[in-house]
Short mmCIF file of C-alpha atoms and ligand atoms in Angstrom, two decimals:
data_model
loop_
_atom_site.label_atom_id
_atom_site.label_comp_id
_atom_site.label_asym_id
_atom_site.label_seq_id
_atom_site.Cartn_x
_atom_site.Cartn_y
_atom_site.Cartn_z
CA MET B 225 2.90 -32.28 5.77
CA ARG B 226 1.74 -29.82 8.39
CA VAL B 227 2.58 -26.17 7.82
CA ARG B 228 1.57 -23.02 9.58
CA PHE B 229 1.27 -19.30 9.10
CA ALA B 230 2.10 -17.52 12.34
CA PRO B 231 1.56 -13.77 12.05
CA SER B 232 1.93 -11.38 14.96
CA PRO B 233 -1.19 -9.18 15.15
CA THR B 234 0.79 -5.98 15.37
CA GLY B 235 -0.41 -4.62 12.03
CA TYR B 236 -2.38 -5.48 8.89
CA LEU B 237 -1.67 -8.42 6.64
CA HIS B 238 1.15 -6.93 4.63
CA VAL B 239 2.48 -8.13 1.31
CA GLY B 240 5.34 -10.12 2.85
CA GLY B 241 3.08 -11.91 5.31
CA ALA B 242 0.55 -12.64 2.59
CA ARG B 243 3.23 -14.22 0.45
CA THR B 244 4.48 -16.37 3.35
CA ALA B 245 0.90 -17.47 3.95
CA LEU B 246 0.44 -18.25 0.24
CA PHE B 247 3.61 -20.37 -0.02
CA ASN B 248 2.58 -22.38 3.04
CA TRP B 249 -0.96 -22.75 1.74
CA LEU B 250 0.20 -23.87 -1.71
CA LEU B 251 2.44 -26.53 -0.22
CA ALA B 252 -0.28 -27.82 2.08
CA ARG B 253 -2.77 -27.99 -0.80
CA LYS B 254 -0.28 -29.58 -3.18
CA HIS B 255 0.63 -32.32 -0.73
CA GLY B 256 -2.77 -32.79 0.86
CA GLY B 257 -1.38 -31.50 4.15
CA ALA B 258 -2.79 -29.19 6.80
CA PHE B 259 -2.48 -25.39 6.82
CA ILE B 260 -2.57 -24.13 10.40
CA LEU B 261 -3.21 -20.52 11.36
CA ARG B 262 -1.62 -19.37 14.59
CA ILE B 263 -1.86 -15.81 15.84
CA GLU B 264 1.27 -14.94 17.80
CA ASP B 265 -0.25 -12.51 20.23
CA THR B 266 2.28 -12.74 23.03
CA ASP B 267 3.44 -9.16 22.52
CA ARG B 268 0.67 -7.72 24.67
CA GLU B 269 1.49 -4.11 24.02
CA ARG B 270 1.53 -4.25 20.25
CA SER B 271 -1.10 -6.94 19.61
CA ARG B 272 -4.59 -5.64 18.79
CA PRO B 273 -7.87 -7.46 18.17
CA GLU B 274 -8.52 -5.28 15.11
CA HIS B 275 -5.25 -6.50 13.63
CA VAL B 276 -6.34 -10.10 14.16
CA GLU B 277 -9.53 -9.22 12.26
CA ALA B 278 -7.56 -7.52 9.49
CA ILE B 279 -5.29 -10.55 9.09
CA LEU B 280 -8.22 -12.96 8.91
CA GLU B 281 -9.98 -10.71 6.41
CA GLY B 282 -6.84 -10.37 4.31
CA LEU B 283 -6.42 -14.15 4.14
CA SER B 284 -10.08 -14.64 3.27
CA TRP B 285 -9.89 -11.96 0.59
CA LEU B 286 -7.00 -13.86 -1.02
CA GLY B 287 -8.97 -17.11 -0.69
CA LEU B 288 -6.41 -18.76 1.60
CA ASP B 289 -8.50 -20.95 3.86
CA TRP B 290 -6.95 -22.61 6.88
CA ASP B 291 -7.62 -26.11 8.19
CA GLU B 292 -6.84 -25.55 11.86
CA GLY B 293 -7.11 -22.49 14.04
CA PRO B 294 -6.91 -19.67 14.42
CA HIS B 295 -4.97 -20.75 17.48
CA PHE B 296 -3.77 -17.99 19.76
CA GLN B 297 -0.26 -18.26 21.11
CA GLY B 298 -1.33 -16.58 24.36
CA GLU B 299 -3.49 -19.60 25.16
CA GLY B 300 -0.40 -21.79 25.34
CA VAL B 301 1.49 -19.83 28.00
CA GLY B 302 1.01 -22.60 30.60
CA ARG B 303 2.61 -25.14 28.25
CA HIS B 304 5.41 -22.71 27.37
CA ARG B 305 6.23 -22.38 31.08
CA ASP B 306 6.09 -26.14 31.60
CA ASP B 307 8.48 -26.61 28.69
CA ALA B 308 10.85 -24.03 30.16
CA MET B 309 10.75 -25.72 33.57
CA ALA B 310 11.38 -29.12 31.98
CA LEU B 311 14.45 -27.69 30.21
CA LEU B 312 15.63 -26.30 33.55
CA GLU B 313 15.18 -29.62 35.32
CA ALA B 314 17.00 -31.47 32.56
CA GLY B 315 19.98 -29.12 32.92
CA HIS B 316 19.42 -27.44 29.53
CA ALA B 317 18.59 -24.11 31.11
CA TYR B 318 19.58 -22.08 34.16
CA ARG B 319 18.24 -19.36 36.41
CA ASP B 320 19.74 -15.94 35.87
CA PHE B 321 19.53 -13.33 38.63
CA THR B 322 21.81 -10.80 36.94
CA PRO B 323 20.01 -7.43 36.70
CA PRO B 324 19.61 -6.56 32.97
CA GLY B 325 21.39 -3.22 33.49
CA GLU B 326 24.46 -4.96 34.82
CA LEU B 327 24.59 -7.34 31.88
CA ASP B 328 24.32 -4.41 29.43
CA GLU B 329 27.18 -2.61 31.14
CA ALA B 330 29.38 -5.68 31.15
CA ARG B 331 28.62 -6.20 27.47
CA GLN B 332 29.47 -2.59 26.60
CA SER B 333 32.80 -2.67 28.38
CA ALA B 334 33.70 -6.06 26.89
CA ILE B 335 33.02 -4.67 23.42
CA LYS B 336 35.08 -1.56 24.20
CA ALA B 337 37.96 -3.70 25.44
CA GLY B 338 37.68 -5.61 22.15
CA SER B 339 37.35 -8.96 23.89
CA GLY B 340 35.90 -10.86 20.91
CA SER B 341 32.67 -12.75 21.27
CA VAL B 342 30.43 -11.67 24.11
CA ALA B 343 27.96 -14.52 23.60
CA ARG B 344 29.00 -16.32 26.78
CA LEU B 345 28.83 -13.23 28.99
CA PRO B 346 25.32 -13.85 30.40
CA ARG B 347 26.35 -17.36 31.41
CA SER B 348 29.52 -16.29 33.17
CA LEU B 349 27.69 -13.54 35.06
CA ALA B 350 24.80 -15.80 36.05
CA HIS B 351 27.17 -18.50 37.22
CA ARG B 352 28.90 -16.19 39.68
CA ILE B 353 26.25 -17.48 42.06
CA SER B 354 26.41 -21.13 43.05
CA ALA B 355 23.71 -23.53 41.90
CA ARG B 356 22.52 -24.02 45.49
CA GLU B 357 22.19 -20.32 46.12
CA ARG B 358 20.26 -19.86 42.86
CA GLU B 359 17.76 -22.50 43.97
CA GLU B 360 17.40 -20.89 47.37
CA ARG B 361 16.78 -17.45 45.93
CA ALA B 362 14.24 -18.88 43.48
CA ALA B 363 12.47 -20.65 46.37
CA ARG B 364 12.26 -17.29 48.16
CA GLY B 365 10.42 -15.96 45.09
CA GLU B 366 13.16 -13.63 43.92
CA PRO B 367 12.46 -12.63 40.28
CA HIS B 368 14.84 -14.00 37.66
CA ALA B 369 14.98 -15.00 34.02
CA ILE B 370 15.50 -18.51 32.72
CA ARG B 371 18.12 -18.86 30.02
CA PHE B 372 18.68 -21.71 27.63
CA LEU B 373 22.17 -23.23 27.89
CA VAL B 374 23.45 -23.17 24.31
CA PRO B 375 25.64 -26.23 23.82
CA ASP B 376 29.05 -26.08 22.10
CA GLY B 377 29.44 -27.07 18.47
CA ARG B 378 27.68 -26.05 15.27
CA THR B 379 24.05 -26.12 14.30
CA GLU B 380 23.31 -27.13 10.74
CA TRP B 381 20.25 -27.69 8.65
CA GLU B 382 19.31 -28.22 5.04
CA ASP B 383 17.29 -25.13 4.29
CA MET B 384 14.55 -25.71 1.70
CA VAL B 385 15.54 -22.46 -0.01
CA HIS B 386 19.17 -21.82 0.85
CA GLY B 387 20.48 -25.37 1.03
CA PRO B 388 23.03 -26.32 3.71
CA THR B 389 23.08 -23.59 6.36
CA SER B 390 25.02 -23.55 9.59
CA PHE B 391 25.77 -21.38 12.59
CA ASP B 392 28.58 -21.60 15.13
CA ASN B 393 26.92 -22.11 18.52
CA GLY B 394 29.74 -20.10 20.08
CA GLU B 395 28.19 -17.01 18.49
CA ILE B 396 24.76 -17.66 19.95
CA GLU B 397 24.03 -16.11 23.34
CA ASP B 398 22.22 -18.20 25.95
CA LEU B 399 18.76 -16.94 25.12
CA VAL B 400 16.18 -16.01 27.71
CA ILE B 401 13.29 -18.44 27.36
CA LEU B 402 11.24 -17.23 30.33
CA ARG B 403 11.39 -13.59 31.39
CA SER B 404 11.50 -12.58 35.03
CA ASP B 405 7.78 -11.74 34.87
CA GLY B 406 7.11 -15.36 33.88
CA THR B 407 6.26 -14.64 30.23
CA PRO B 408 7.79 -16.85 27.53
CA THR B 409 9.95 -15.38 24.77
CA TYR B 410 9.33 -15.76 21.05
CA ASN B 411 11.79 -18.59 20.40
CA LEU B 412 10.50 -20.78 23.22
CA ALA B 413 6.83 -20.12 22.41
CA VAL B 414 7.31 -20.88 18.70
CA VAL B 415 9.14 -24.15 19.32
CA SER B 416 6.70 -25.22 22.00
CA ASP B 417 3.76 -24.45 19.70
CA ASP B 418 5.22 -25.91 16.53
CA ALA B 419 6.13 -29.09 18.41
CA SER B 420 2.72 -29.37 20.05
CA MET B 421 0.99 -28.76 16.68
CA ALA B 422 3.30 -31.32 15.02
CA VAL B 423 4.38 -28.81 12.38
CA SER B 424 6.56 -30.60 9.83
CA HIS B 425 7.73 -27.69 7.64
CA VAL B 426 8.43 -24.16 8.83
CA ILE B 427 8.30 -21.70 5.92
CA ARG B 428 8.82 -18.08 6.88
CA GLY B 429 10.68 -14.91 6.00
CA ASP B 430 14.43 -14.61 5.76
CA ASP B 431 14.36 -12.24 8.74
CA HIS B 432 13.94 -15.30 10.97
CA ILE B 433 17.02 -17.15 9.74
CA SER B 434 19.12 -16.30 12.79
CA ASN B 435 16.37 -17.64 15.07
CA THR B 436 16.46 -21.03 13.40
CA PRO B 437 19.65 -22.41 15.03
CA LYS B 438 18.27 -21.38 18.43
CA GLN B 439 15.02 -23.13 17.70
CA ILE B 440 16.73 -26.27 16.42
CA LEU B 441 18.77 -26.40 19.64
CA LEU B 442 15.58 -26.05 21.67
CA TYR B 443 13.91 -28.92 19.76
CA GLU B 444 16.92 -31.10 20.36
CA ALA B 445 17.07 -30.28 24.07
CA MET B 446 13.36 -31.00 24.35
CA SER B 447 13.82 -34.30 22.44
CA LYS B 448 11.28 -33.24 19.84
CA ALA B 449 11.42 -33.93 16.10
CA VAL B 450 13.04 -30.97 14.31
CA PRO B 451 10.90 -29.73 11.40
CA LEU B 452 12.30 -28.78 7.99
CA PHE B 453 12.96 -25.08 7.54
CA GLY B 454 12.69 -22.83 4.49
CA HIS B 455 13.41 -19.13 4.55
CA VAL B 456 11.90 -17.07 1.78
CA PRO B 457 13.78 -13.94 0.70
CA LEU B 458 12.70 -10.41 1.42
CA ILE B 459 10.42 -8.40 -0.79
CA LEU B 460 12.13 -5.23 -1.95
CA GLY B 461 10.86 -1.84 -3.01
CA PRO B 462 11.89 -0.37 -6.38
CA ASP B 463 14.89 1.24 -4.64
CA GLY B 464 16.23 -2.19 -3.64
CA LYS B 465 15.48 -1.63 0.05
CA ARG B 466 13.17 -3.82 2.08
CA LEU B 467 9.54 -3.13 1.10
CA SER B 468 7.93 -0.85 3.65
CA LYS B 469 5.26 1.80 4.09
CA ARG B 470 7.61 4.28 2.44
CA HIS B 471 6.95 2.47 -0.82
CA GLY B 472 3.17 2.97 -0.56
CA ALA B 473 0.43 0.56 0.38
CA THR B 474 1.69 -2.65 1.92
CA ALA B 475 -1.58 -4.01 3.34
CA VAL B 476 -2.92 -6.57 0.86
CA GLU B 477 -6.50 -5.45 1.22
CA ALA B 478 -5.57 -1.89 0.27
CA TYR B 479 -4.89 -3.34 -3.18
CA GLY B 480 -8.44 -4.68 -3.19
CA ALA B 481 -9.69 -1.17 -2.54
CA GLU B 482 -7.54 0.01 -5.45
CA GLY B 483 -9.32 -2.36 -7.76
CA ILE B 484 -6.92 -5.31 -7.77
CA LEU B 485 -8.65 -8.68 -8.01
CA PRO B 486 -7.67 -11.27 -5.39
CA GLU B 487 -6.87 -13.83 -8.12
CA ALA B 488 -4.42 -11.40 -9.68
CA MET B 489 -2.86 -10.62 -6.30
CA VAL B 490 -2.36 -14.34 -5.58
CA ASN B 491 -0.78 -14.88 -9.00
CA PHE B 492 1.45 -11.85 -8.45
CA LEU B 493 2.51 -12.91 -4.93
CA ALA B 494 3.35 -16.40 -6.15
CA LEU B 495 5.76 -14.95 -8.71
CA LEU B 496 7.35 -12.73 -6.07
CA GLY B 497 10.25 -14.88 -5.01
CA TRP B 498 9.26 -18.04 -6.85
CA SER B 499 9.97 -18.92 -10.46
CA PRO B 500 8.12 -21.61 -12.38
CA GLY B 501 11.22 -22.17 -14.53
CA THR B 502 9.22 -21.32 -17.69
CA ASP B 503 7.90 -18.13 -19.26
CA GLN B 504 4.40 -18.72 -17.97
CA GLU B 505 3.12 -15.77 -15.96
CA LEU B 506 -0.60 -16.39 -15.69
CA PHE B 507 -1.51 -19.23 -13.35
CA THR B 508 -4.84 -20.45 -12.13
CA LEU B 509 -4.84 -21.48 -8.52
CA ASP B 510 -4.88 -25.14 -9.58
CA GLU B 511 -1.88 -24.60 -11.83
CA LEU B 512 -0.03 -22.85 -9.01
CA MET B 513 -0.72 -25.73 -6.66
CA GLN B 514 0.68 -28.17 -9.20
CA ALA B 515 3.69 -26.10 -10.18
CA PHE B 516 4.77 -24.65 -6.85
CA SER B 517 7.78 -26.11 -5.10
CA MET B 518 10.24 -24.81 -2.52
CA GLU B 519 13.19 -25.78 -4.74
CA ARG B 520 12.26 -23.02 -7.14
CA VAL B 521 11.99 -20.31 -4.50
CA LEU B 522 14.66 -17.74 -5.33
CA LYS B 523 17.47 -17.14 -2.87
CA LYS B 524 17.65 -13.40 -3.49
CA GLY B 525 15.08 -10.75 -2.66
CA SER B 526 12.60 -9.82 -5.37
CA VAL B 527 11.34 -6.38 -6.24
CA PHE B 528 7.68 -5.52 -5.86
CA ASP B 529 6.79 -4.34 -9.35
CA THR B 530 3.50 -2.42 -9.29
CA ASP B 531 3.37 -2.24 -13.09
CA LYS B 532 3.50 -6.00 -13.27
CA LEU B 533 0.72 -6.30 -10.69
CA HIS B 534 -1.42 -3.95 -12.76
CA TRP B 535 -0.62 -5.80 -15.97
CA LEU B 536 -1.56 -9.13 -14.38
CA ASN B 537 -4.72 -7.60 -13.02
CA GLY B 538 -5.63 -6.32 -16.48
CA GLN B 539 -5.18 -9.87 -17.80
CA TYR B 540 -7.56 -11.23 -15.17
CA LEU B 541 -10.01 -8.41 -15.66
CA SER B 542 -10.23 -9.07 -19.40
CA ARG B 543 -11.12 -12.71 -18.77
CA ILE B 544 -14.10 -11.99 -16.54
CA PRO B 545 -17.44 -11.85 -18.40
CA ALA B 546 -18.76 -8.28 -18.51
CA ALA B 547 -22.00 -9.31 -16.81
CA ASP B 548 -20.04 -10.42 -13.73
CA LEU B 549 -18.24 -7.09 -13.47
CA VAL B 550 -21.18 -4.71 -13.91
CA GLU B 551 -22.15 -4.58 -10.28
CA SER B 552 -18.69 -3.87 -8.85
CA VAL B 553 -17.87 -1.37 -11.59
CA GLU B 554 -21.08 0.56 -10.93
CA ARG B 555 -20.52 0.44 -7.18
CA THR B 556 -16.95 1.69 -7.52
CA ALA B 557 -18.07 4.39 -9.95
CA ARG B 558 -20.73 5.62 -7.52
CA ALA B 559 -18.20 5.70 -4.72
CA ALA B 560 -15.81 7.67 -6.94
CA ALA B 561 -18.55 10.16 -7.89
CA GLY B 562 -19.23 10.90 -4.22
CA ASP B 563 -22.21 13.27 -3.88
CA ARG B 564 -22.97 13.50 -7.60
CA PRO B 565 -25.97 11.28 -8.35
CA LEU B 566 -25.33 8.96 -11.30
CA VAL B 567 -27.78 7.60 -13.84
CA ASP B 568 -28.85 3.93 -13.76
CA LEU B 569 -27.77 2.26 -16.99
CA SER B 570 -29.80 -0.55 -18.50
CA GLN B 571 -28.18 -3.97 -18.06
CA GLU B 572 -27.45 -4.08 -21.79
CA ALA B 573 -25.81 -0.66 -21.82
CA ALA B 574 -23.82 -1.45 -18.66
CA GLU B 575 -22.49 -4.70 -20.13
CA ARG B 576 -21.59 -2.98 -23.37
CA MET B 577 -19.78 -0.30 -21.36
CA VAL B 578 -17.79 -2.83 -19.31
CA GLU B 579 -16.90 -4.76 -22.46
CA ALA B 580 -15.67 -1.55 -24.10
CA LEU B 581 -13.68 -0.51 -21.01
CA LYS B 582 -12.02 -3.88 -20.36
CA PRO B 583 -9.16 -3.50 -22.82
CA ARG B 584 -8.64 0.07 -21.57
CA SER B 585 -8.36 -0.74 -17.86
CA ARG B 586 -5.90 -2.56 -15.68
CA THR B 587 -7.84 -2.23 -12.44
CA LEU B 588 -11.47 -1.98 -11.40
CA SER B 589 -10.79 1.57 -10.24
CA GLU B 590 -9.46 2.58 -13.64
CA MET B 591 -12.55 1.04 -15.19
CA ALA B 592 -14.87 2.80 -12.77
CA ASP B 593 -13.17 6.12 -13.43
CA GLN B 594 -14.08 5.77 -17.10
CA ALA B 595 -17.53 4.37 -16.35
CA VAL B 596 -18.44 7.57 -14.52
CA VAL B 597 -18.37 9.34 -17.89
CA PHE B 598 -21.34 7.27 -19.07
CA MET B 599 -23.20 7.47 -15.79
CA GLU B 600 -23.08 11.24 -15.23
CA ARG B 601 -26.32 13.14 -15.75
CA ASP B 602 -24.39 15.66 -17.86
CA PRO B 603 -20.85 15.43 -19.13
CA ILE B 604 -18.11 17.12 -17.17
CA TYR B 605 -15.86 18.70 -19.79
CA GLU B 606 -12.10 18.47 -19.51
CA GLU B 607 -10.78 21.98 -20.01
CA GLN B 608 -7.80 20.83 -22.03
CA ALA B 609 -9.99 18.82 -24.38
CA LEU B 610 -12.30 21.81 -24.90
CA GLN B 611 -9.38 24.01 -25.89
CA LYS B 612 -7.88 21.44 -28.18
CA VAL B 613 -10.90 19.90 -29.86
CA TRP B 614 -13.58 22.60 -29.89
CA TYR B 615 -12.20 26.03 -29.26
CA LYS B 616 -9.42 26.24 -31.81
CA ASP B 617 -12.05 26.75 -34.47
CA PRO B 618 -15.43 26.97 -32.74
CA GLU B 619 -17.31 28.14 -35.80
CA ALA B 620 -16.34 25.10 -37.87
CA VAL B 621 -16.93 22.77 -34.93
CA ALA B 622 -20.41 24.21 -34.29
CA GLU B 623 -21.27 23.59 -37.90
CA ARG B 624 -19.98 20.02 -37.77
CA LEU B 625 -21.84 19.24 -34.58
CA GLN B 626 -25.04 20.50 -36.16
CA GLY B 627 -24.46 18.31 -39.18
CA ILE B 628 -23.78 15.36 -36.87
CA ARG B 629 -26.94 16.05 -34.93
CA GLN B 630 -28.97 15.87 -38.05
CA VAL B 631 -27.58 12.60 -39.49
CA VAL B 632 -27.39 10.89 -36.12
CA GLY B 633 -30.95 11.96 -35.31
CA GLU B 634 -32.18 10.32 -38.49
CA SER B 635 -30.01 7.21 -38.27
CA GLU B 636 -31.05 3.80 -37.15
CA TRP B 637 -29.37 3.14 -33.73
CA THR B 638 -26.91 0.42 -34.61
CA ALA B 639 -23.14 0.64 -34.89
CA GLU B 640 -23.25 -0.08 -38.65
CA ALA B 641 -25.96 2.47 -39.45
CA LEU B 642 -24.37 5.17 -37.28
CA GLU B 643 -20.97 4.57 -38.80
CA GLY B 644 -22.43 4.70 -42.33
CA SER B 645 -24.27 7.97 -41.65
CA LEU B 646 -21.31 9.68 -40.03
CA ARG B 647 -18.83 8.62 -42.68
CA SER B 648 -21.02 9.83 -45.55
CA ALA B 649 -21.65 13.08 -43.70
CA ALA B 650 -17.88 13.59 -43.40
CA GLU B 651 -17.49 12.87 -47.08
CA ALA B 652 -20.23 15.32 -47.97
CA MET B 653 -18.50 17.97 -45.87
CA GLY B 654 -15.19 17.13 -47.52
CA ILE B 655 -13.38 16.34 -44.28
CA GLY B 656 -11.86 13.23 -42.73
CA ALA B 657 -14.13 11.22 -40.43
CA GLY B 658 -11.87 11.96 -37.46
CA LYS B 659 -12.81 15.64 -37.79
CA LEU B 660 -16.35 14.58 -36.90
CA PHE B 661 -15.58 11.86 -34.39
CA GLN B 662 -13.37 13.95 -32.08
CA PRO B 663 -15.81 16.87 -31.51
CA LEU B 664 -18.64 14.34 -31.18
CA ARG B 665 -16.69 12.31 -28.62
CA LEU B 666 -16.12 15.42 -26.57
CA ALA B 667 -19.77 16.42 -26.83
CA LEU B 668 -20.90 13.01 -25.62
CA THR B 669 -18.35 12.35 -22.88
CA GLY B 670 -16.52 15.54 -21.97
CA ARG B 671 -13.26 13.74 -22.65
CA SER B 672 -10.93 13.31 -25.58
CA ALA B 673 -10.01 9.67 -24.87
CA THR B 674 -12.82 7.12 -24.63
CA PRO B 675 -13.79 3.79 -26.18
CA GLY B 676 -14.72 3.80 -29.88
CA ILE B 677 -17.28 6.44 -30.81
CA PHE B 678 -19.95 3.92 -31.89
CA ASP B 679 -19.65 2.12 -28.59
CA VAL B 680 -20.09 5.49 -26.88
CA LEU B 681 -23.25 6.21 -28.88
CA LEU B 682 -24.70 2.77 -28.15
CA ILE B 683 -23.88 2.87 -24.43
CA LEU B 684 -25.50 6.29 -24.00
CA GLY B 685 -28.44 5.42 -26.23
CA ARG B 686 -30.32 7.68 -28.64
CA GLU B 687 -32.03 9.89 -26.06
CA ARG B 688 -29.01 10.72 -23.91
CA SER B 689 -26.75 11.13 -26.95
CA MET B 690 -29.14 13.63 -28.56
CA ASP B 691 -29.56 15.42 -25.26
CA ARG B 692 -25.79 15.80 -24.85
CA LEU B 693 -25.48 17.07 -28.43
CA ASP B 694 -28.27 19.58 -27.81
CA LYS B 695 -26.36 20.94 -24.83
CA ALA B 696 -22.99 20.95 -26.58
CA ILE B 697 -24.02 22.84 -29.72
CA PRO B 698 -25.04 26.12 -27.99
CA MET B 699 -21.84 25.99 -25.92
CA VAL B 700 -19.68 25.91 -29.04
CA MET B 701 -21.86 28.49 -30.82
CA GLU B 702 -21.55 30.86 -27.89
CA ARG B 703 -17.79 30.44 -28.04
CA ALA B 704 -17.81 31.14 -31.78
CA ARG B 705 -19.83 34.31 -31.15
CA VAL B 706 -17.44 35.55 -28.47
CA VAL B 707 -14.46 34.91 -30.74
CA SER B 708 -15.99 36.71 -33.72
CA ASP B 709 -16.96 39.69 -31.52
CA SER B 710 -13.46 40.17 -30.19
N1 LIG T 111 5.24 -14.31 14.52
C1 LIG T 111 6.38 -14.23 13.66
C2 LIG T 111 6.29 -13.04 12.76
O1 LIG T 111 5.26 -12.48 12.58
C3 LIG T 111 6.54 -15.45 12.78
C4 LIG T 111 7.17 -16.55 13.51
C5 LIG T 111 7.49 -17.75 12.65
O2 LIG T 111 6.98 -17.87 11.53
O3 LIG T 111 8.20 -18.59 13.19
O4 LIG T 111 7.25 -12.66 12.18
#
């Protein structure tokens, strides 16, 4: 098995391209075949070197390594021309001197006159000139296109996804294979390249399905072995329309920047248009390689479900040991904090923090957003939390915080000891423990929703916890004073 991924470098590696690459890669790995990377850079105007870079980086980020290439389609232009000339000599193609404008006009008026299929129009116009005259004009160097002579009949293939598929050749226009400027067109270049690279299976997006009969006819005319074809369905946005920029980020690496892990992205992409036939949703790469098959690729488009991606990512995140996440969480947190300098946590505190945040985060970014709370020099208080937790009854809260300060200051710094001290303090004050935990949580973090309060105390450590309490108490007392004055 020899498969290829053949992106055009006219943009980043988008979700659809990444999935096509993944399906090809999985098949090659499953069957011990070769995965070839070919950059289809023949569209000079839209191809950019930075897009080539972005595609290579996107593939590497996903962990999809290629065995051959990257080949560049532009390097094969000589062979593409030779193949076109060979088709011409064998009578499978013809020279066309009709000016494009004239063909367009003829097509328009034929459509207006309702004269059915216009597929044979280019041929009838081109053949107004005798074969001898065409050769003479070509010899004089007069510019002209070369068109493939589509034979009569039907073109059929057994699509790996859609099953038996066929097109009536009568509907297929004689396609230009070499433009008048001597450049090859997509269909010729792809067939020439796939044949020369001995590609055995062509797996690509559904949007290419109407090119396939043309390509099969080219293979046959060139007496080359026709590969197997499989067309994977479109990826749709939540509105059921083809996934596009309108739906948000479509470049795979942008998901990396959002805190999605490449393993989760691969798992997600595999399930986008392929079904394992069981309820299993989490797959290691090895499991995917074993389980993947073209027969289970769905025929209909599948919707890109961001919630599912985040859920999967959360599953992967929770399986990674905290120690392995510390560095990226801290880096992401620092980036999120921008100019605000953050405190360096001890390794122990950082691991405890990551462990506590894991079940509360679906992406690295979500985790980093919460990590900032522990890494700030001083808490940044959420206004809403202040109003709700402290300022409804500032006098009582000030009293409670003072009580907390005292017992916590005297407590041994373990979760058990801290819990024991706080719970007996609550009992002594005749209030529920939550009435202590909530104001304390706000004092320590500035937020009303955080990991468990004892985790918070242990992550911050004795010194920083006491320091935050010492700053919080006067704030609440000042509020109590203002309220009683008014
Ligand atoms: N270069 C084409 C594209 O980006 C793919 C061609 C193919 O897979 O045959 O859509």
